PDB file of C-alpha atoms in Angstrom:
ATOM      1  CA  UNK A   1       0.000   0.000   0.000  1.00 78.00           C
ATOM      2  CA  UNK A   2       1.138   3.533  -0.689  1.00 86.00           C
ATOM      3  CA  UNK A   3       2.731   5.818   1.830  1.00 91.00           C
ATOM      4  CA  UNK A   4       0.478   8.877   2.289  1.00 91.00           C
ATOM      5  CA  UNK A   5       1.803  12.425   2.546  1.00 93.00           C
ATOM      6  CA  UNK A   6      -0.090  15.716   2.898  1.00 94.00           C
ATOM      7  CA  UNK A   7       1.087  18.387   0.478  1.00 94.00           C
ATOM      8  CA  UNK A   8       1.885  21.828   1.883  1.00 92.00           C
ATOM      9  CA  UNK A   9      -0.431  23.400  -0.701  1.00 92.00           C
ATOM     10  CA  UNK A  10      -3.429  22.209  -2.720  1.00 93.00           C
ATOM     11  CA  UNK A  11      -2.691  19.847  -5.604  1.00 94.00           C
ATOM     12  CA  UNK A  12      -4.392  20.296  -8.963  1.00 92.00           C
ATOM     13  CA  UNK A  13      -3.721  17.201 -11.065  1.00 93.00           C
ATOM     14  CA  UNK A  14      -6.451  17.655 -13.716  1.00 95.00           C
ATOM     15  CA  UNK A  15      -7.597  14.021 -13.614  1.00 97.00           C
ATOM     16  CA  UNK A  16     -10.070  13.154 -16.359  1.00 97.00           C
ATOM     17  CA  UNK A  17     -12.210  10.030 -16.134  1.00 98.00           C
ATOM     18  CA  UNK A  18     -14.943   9.473 -18.714  1.00 97.00           C
ATOM     19  CA  UNK A  19     -16.512   6.289 -17.350  1.00 98.00           C
ATOM     20  CA  UNK A  20     -16.603   4.252 -14.180  1.00 98.00           C
ATOM     21  CA  UNK A  21     -14.448   1.674 -15.983  1.00 98.00           C
ATOM     22  CA  UNK A  22     -11.804   4.429 -16.256  1.00 98.00           C
ATOM     23  CA  UNK A  23     -12.208   5.015 -12.510  1.00 98.00           C
ATOM     24  CA  UNK A  24     -11.492   1.330 -11.812  1.00 98.00           C
ATOM     25  CA  UNK A  25      -8.245   1.616 -13.772  1.00 98.00           C
ATOM     26  CA  UNK A  26      -7.291   4.736 -11.786  1.00 98.00           C
ATOM     27  CA  UNK A  27      -8.083   2.979  -8.494  1.00 98.00           C
ATOM     28  CA  UNK A  28      -5.790   0.114  -9.516  1.00 97.00           C
ATOM     29  CA  UNK A  29      -3.039   2.652 -10.192  1.00 97.00           C
ATOM     30  CA  UNK A  30      -3.652   4.218  -6.769  1.00 97.00           C
ATOM     31  CA  UNK A  31      -3.454   0.834  -5.039  1.00 96.00           C
ATOM     32  CA  UNK A  32      -0.066   0.137  -6.684  1.00 96.00           C
ATOM     33  CA  UNK A  33       1.439   3.609  -6.133  1.00 96.00           C
ATOM     34  CA  UNK A  34       4.424   3.683  -3.771  1.00 96.00           C
ATOM     35  CA  UNK A  35       3.659   7.208  -2.555  1.00 95.00           C
ATOM     36  CA  UNK A  36       0.526   9.338  -2.582  1.00 96.00           C
ATOM     37  CA  UNK A  37       0.475  13.091  -2.028  1.00 96.00           C
ATOM     38  CA  UNK A  38      -2.810  14.564  -0.775  1.00 95.00           C
ATOM     39  CA  UNK A  39      -4.061  18.126  -0.783  1.00 96.00           C
ATOM     40  CA  UNK A  40      -4.886  19.463   2.665  1.00 94.00           C
ATOM     41  CA  UNK A  41      -8.474  18.493   3.554  1.00 93.00           C
ATOM     42  CA  UNK A  42     -10.167  15.135   3.909  1.00 94.00           C
ATOM     43  CA  UNK A  43      -8.017  12.075   4.417  1.00 92.00           C
ATOM     44  CA  UNK A  44      -7.956   9.639   1.517  1.00 95.00           C
ATOM     45  CA  UNK A  45     -10.244   7.083   3.183  1.00 94.00           C
ATOM     46  CA  UNK A  46     -12.892   9.778   3.692  1.00 94.00           C
ATOM     47  CA  UNK A  47     -12.620  10.866   0.061  1.00 96.00           C
ATOM     48  CA  UNK A  48     -12.958   7.324  -1.282  1.00 97.00           C
ATOM     49  CA  UNK A  49     -15.865   6.598   1.077  1.00 96.00           C
ATOM     50  CA  UNK A  50     -17.628   9.793  -0.067  1.00 97.00           C
ATOM     51  CA  UNK A  51     -17.309   8.729  -3.721  1.00 98.00           C
ATOM     52  CA  UNK A  52     -18.600   5.233  -2.896  1.00 97.00           C
ATOM     53  CA  UNK A  53     -21.622   6.628  -1.037  1.00 97.00           C
ATOM     54  CA  UNK A  54     -22.489   8.875  -3.979  1.00 98.00           C
ATOM     55  CA  UNK A  55     -22.548   5.876  -6.321  1.00 98.00           C
ATOM     56  CA  UNK A  56     -24.581   3.809  -3.860  1.00 98.00           C
ATOM     57  CA  UNK A  57     -27.153   6.615  -3.538  1.00 98.00           C
ATOM     58  CA  UNK A  58     -27.699   6.452  -7.312  1.00 98.00           C
ATOM     59  CA  UNK A  59     -28.992   2.922  -6.816  1.00 98.00           C
ATOM     60  CA  UNK A  60     -30.702   3.208  -3.444  1.00 98.00           C
ATOM     61  CA  UNK A  61     -31.727   6.853  -3.115  1.00 98.00           C
ATOM     62  CA  UNK A  62     -30.172  10.057  -1.831  1.00 98.00           C
ATOM     63  CA  UNK A  63     -31.042  11.111   1.735  1.00 97.00           C
ATOM     64  CA  UNK A  64     -32.494  14.442   0.571  1.00 97.00           C
ATOM     65  CA  UNK A  65     -33.442  16.047  -2.725  1.00 98.00           C
ATOM     66  CA  UNK A  66     -33.246  19.618  -3.959  1.00 97.00           C
ATOM     67  CA  UNK A  67     -36.642  20.798  -5.152  1.00 97.00           C
ATOM     68  CA  UNK A  68     -37.703  19.910  -8.688  1.00 96.00           C
ATOM     69  CA  UNK A  69     -37.365  23.504  -9.892  1.00 97.00           C
ATOM     70  CA  UNK A  70     -33.733  23.589  -8.708  1.00 98.00           C
ATOM     71  CA  UNK A  71     -33.034  20.214 -10.365  1.00 98.00           C
ATOM     72  CA  UNK A  72     -34.565  21.213 -13.703  1.00 97.00           C
ATOM     73  CA  UNK A  73     -33.154  24.733 -13.918  1.00 96.00           C
ATOM     74  CA  UNK A  74     -29.884  24.797 -12.013  1.00 98.00           C
ATOM     75  CA  UNK A  75     -28.876  21.157 -11.543  1.00 98.00           C
ATOM     76  CA  UNK A  76     -29.517  20.137 -15.144  1.00 97.00           C
ATOM     77  CA  UNK A  77     -27.672  23.236 -16.413  1.00 98.00           C
ATOM     78  CA  UNK A  78     -24.653  22.580 -14.193  1.00 98.00           C
ATOM     79  CA  UNK A  79     -24.476  18.917 -15.224  1.00 98.00           C
ATOM     80  CA  UNK A  80     -24.736  19.930 -18.890  1.00 97.00           C
ATOM     81  CA  UNK A  81     -21.849  22.376 -18.363  1.00 98.00           C
ATOM     82  CA  UNK A  82     -19.738  19.662 -16.695  1.00 98.00           C
ATOM     83  CA  UNK A  83     -20.473  17.258 -19.564  1.00 97.00           C
ATOM     84  CA  UNK A  84     -19.564  19.867 -22.213  1.00 97.00           C
ATOM     85  CA  UNK A  85     -16.312  20.733 -20.437  1.00 96.00           C
ATOM     86  CA  UNK A  86     -15.506  17.090 -19.795  1.00 95.00           C
ATOM     87  CA  UNK A  87     -14.863  17.568 -16.092  1.00 96.00           C
ATOM     88  CA  UNK A  88     -16.578  18.503 -12.850  1.00 97.00           C
ATOM     89  CA  UNK A  89     -15.484  21.162 -10.406  1.00 96.00           C
ATOM     90  CA  UNK A  90     -17.147  21.262  -6.975  1.00 96.00           C
ATOM     91  CA  UNK A  91     -16.335  21.828  -3.308  1.00 96.00           C
ATOM     92  CA  UNK A  92     -14.191  18.833  -2.359  1.00 96.00           C
ATOM     93  CA  UNK A  93     -15.001  19.219   1.341  1.00 95.00           C
ATOM     94  CA  UNK A  94     -18.789  19.214   0.998  1.00 96.00           C
ATOM     95  CA  UNK A  95     -20.695  16.131   2.085  1.00 96.00           C
ATOM     96  CA  UNK A  96     -23.722  14.788   0.226  1.00 97.00           C
ATOM     97  CA  UNK A  97     -26.711  16.719   1.639  1.00 96.00           C
ATOM     98  CA  UNK A  98     -28.441  14.802   4.399  1.00 96.00           C
ATOM     99  CA  UNK A  99     -25.861  12.003   4.340  1.00 94.00           C
ATOM    100  CA  UNK A 100     -24.625  10.712   7.656  1.00 84.00           C
ATOM    101  CA  UNK A 101     -20.865  10.408   7.540  1.00 83.00           C
ATOM    102  CA  UNK A 102     -19.393   7.614   9.614  1.00 85.00           C
ATOM    103  CA  UNK A 103     -15.605   7.621   9.550  1.00 83.00           C
ATOM    104  CA  UNK A 104     -14.439   4.701   7.403  1.00 72.00           C
ATOM    105  CA  UNK A 105     -11.679   2.360   8.507  1.00 72.00           C
ATOM    106  CA  UNK A 106      -8.372   4.158   7.975  1.00 77.00           C
ATOM    107  CA  UNK A 107      -6.854   1.257   6.024  1.00 88.00           C
ATOM    108  CA  UNK A 108      -6.378   2.498   2.490  1.00 91.00           C
ATOM    109  CA  UNK A 109      -6.779  -0.950   0.909  1.00 93.00           C
ATOM    110  CA  UNK A 110     -10.198  -1.273   2.595  1.00 94.00           C
ATOM    111  CA  UNK A 111     -11.278   2.135   1.276  1.00 94.00           C
ATOM    112  CA  UNK A 112     -10.075   1.393  -2.255  1.00 96.00           C
ATOM    113  CA  UNK A 113     -11.877  -1.969  -2.210  1.00 97.00           C
ATOM    114  CA  UNK A 114     -15.107  -0.311  -1.020  1.00 96.00           C
ATOM    115  CA  UNK A 115     -15.122   2.170  -3.894  1.00 98.00           C
ATOM    116  CA  UNK A 116     -14.278  -0.616  -6.365  1.00 98.00           C
ATOM    117  CA  UNK A 117     -17.207  -2.701  -5.032  1.00 98.00           C
ATOM    118  CA  UNK A 118     -19.562   0.289  -5.304  1.00 98.00           C
ATOM    119  CA  UNK A 119     -18.513   0.914  -8.905  1.00 99.00           C
ATOM    120  CA  UNK A 120     -18.904  -2.746  -9.866  1.00 98.00           C
ATOM    121  CA  UNK A 121     -22.291  -2.901  -8.108  1.00 98.00           C
ATOM    122  CA  UNK A 122     -23.456   0.105 -10.145  1.00 98.00           C
ATOM    123  CA  UNK A 123     -22.148  -1.379 -13.399  1.00 98.00           C
ATOM    124  CA  UNK A 124     -24.013  -4.629 -12.654  1.00 98.00           C
ATOM    125  CA  UNK A 125     -27.164  -2.964 -11.294  1.00 98.00           C
ATOM    126  CA  UNK A 126     -30.313  -3.602 -13.337  1.00 97.00           C
ATOM    127  CA  UNK A 127     -32.913  -1.845 -11.164  1.00 97.00           C
ATOM    128  CA  UNK A 128     -34.314   1.654 -11.464  1.00 98.00           C
ATOM    129  CA  UNK A 129     -31.944   4.503 -10.700  1.00 98.00           C
ATOM    130  CA  UNK A 130     -32.841   7.081  -8.069  1.00 98.00           C
ATOM    131  CA  UNK A 131     -32.896  10.770  -8.964  1.00 98.00           C
ATOM    132  CA  UNK A 132     -29.683  12.609  -8.196  1.00 98.00           C
ATOM    133  CA  UNK A 133     -30.186  15.064  -5.331  1.00 98.00           C
ATOM    134  CA  UNK A 134     -29.180  18.051  -7.499  1.00 98.00           C
ATOM    135  CA  UNK A 135     -29.414  16.897 -11.136  1.00 98.00           C
ATOM    136  CA  UNK A 136     -32.716  14.996 -10.915  1.00 98.00           C
ATOM    137  CA  UNK A 137     -33.485  11.944 -13.054  1.00 98.00           C
ATOM    138  CA  UNK A 138     -30.450  10.664 -14.964  1.00 98.00           C
ATOM    139  CA  UNK A 139     -30.003   7.859 -17.452  1.00 98.00           C
ATOM    140  CA  UNK A 140     -27.563   5.043 -16.695  1.00 98.00           C
ATOM    141  CA  UNK A 141     -25.020   6.611 -19.086  1.00 98.00           C
ATOM    142  CA  UNK A 142     -25.429  10.054 -17.476  1.00 98.00           C
ATOM    143  CA  UNK A 143     -24.949   8.575 -14.007  1.00 98.00           C
ATOM    144  CA  UNK A 144     -21.875   6.645 -15.165  1.00 98.00           C
ATOM    145  CA  UNK A 145     -20.363   9.847 -16.553  1.00 98.00           C
ATOM    146  CA  UNK A 146     -21.385  12.042 -13.594  1.00 98.00           C
ATOM    147  CA  UNK A 147     -19.938   9.562 -11.087  1.00 98.00           C
ATOM    148  CA  UNK A 148     -16.727   9.241 -13.115  1.00 98.00           C
ATOM    149  CA  UNK A 149     -16.351  13.032 -13.236  1.00 98.00           C
ATOM    150  CA  UNK A 150     -17.091  13.221  -9.488  1.00 98.00           C
ATOM    151  CA  UNK A 151     -14.334  10.721  -8.695  1.00 98.00           C
ATOM    152  CA  UNK A 152     -11.953  12.508 -11.094  1.00 98.00           C
ATOM    153  CA  UNK A 153     -12.608  15.843  -9.402  1.00 98.00           C
ATOM    154  CA  UNK A 154     -11.702  14.337  -6.021  1.00 98.00           C
ATOM    155  CA  UNK A 155      -8.652  12.690  -7.599  1.00 98.00           C
ATOM    156  CA  UNK A 156      -7.551  16.165  -8.780  1.00 97.00           C
ATOM    157  CA  UNK A 157      -6.447  16.668  -5.169  1.00 97.00           C
ATOM    158  CA  UNK A 158      -4.377  13.459  -5.092  1.00 96.00           C
ATOM    159  CA  UNK A 159      -1.053  12.910  -6.823  1.00 96.00           C
ATOM    160  CA  UNK A 160       0.498   9.484  -7.276  1.00 93.00           C
TER     161      UNK A 160
END
């Protein structure tokens, strides 16, 4: 497992992931990295857990929803902008609204495995998808892309 270091200043790696399959490849790279440099902020286990919970909420429901007007006017516009740009940019220290954060085990291999399981569960999931709390109803392809961009944005703050 990698040795973790906190950078003295924020890192901006410009990670680009287009699909959750791309995210699995990046997670494999992370697991094999000898050293990992983190931006100040959440520890890496928290970040990976946050990304896993976001994917799981797509399948099982988000704790809260923005109102439909917000989703249709603002959320849909923001997601469209992210898709056109090819990347997401959001507050990396903001929890999912209404989500209860329970600190994950600090073992990095456990956190990596959790996110990998969440991604694979989504890729295998055949049931109906829940509306995103901010973007509203998304297709499977839109969710795949949004989750990949979400992971990539968090990985912008990690160098390995």
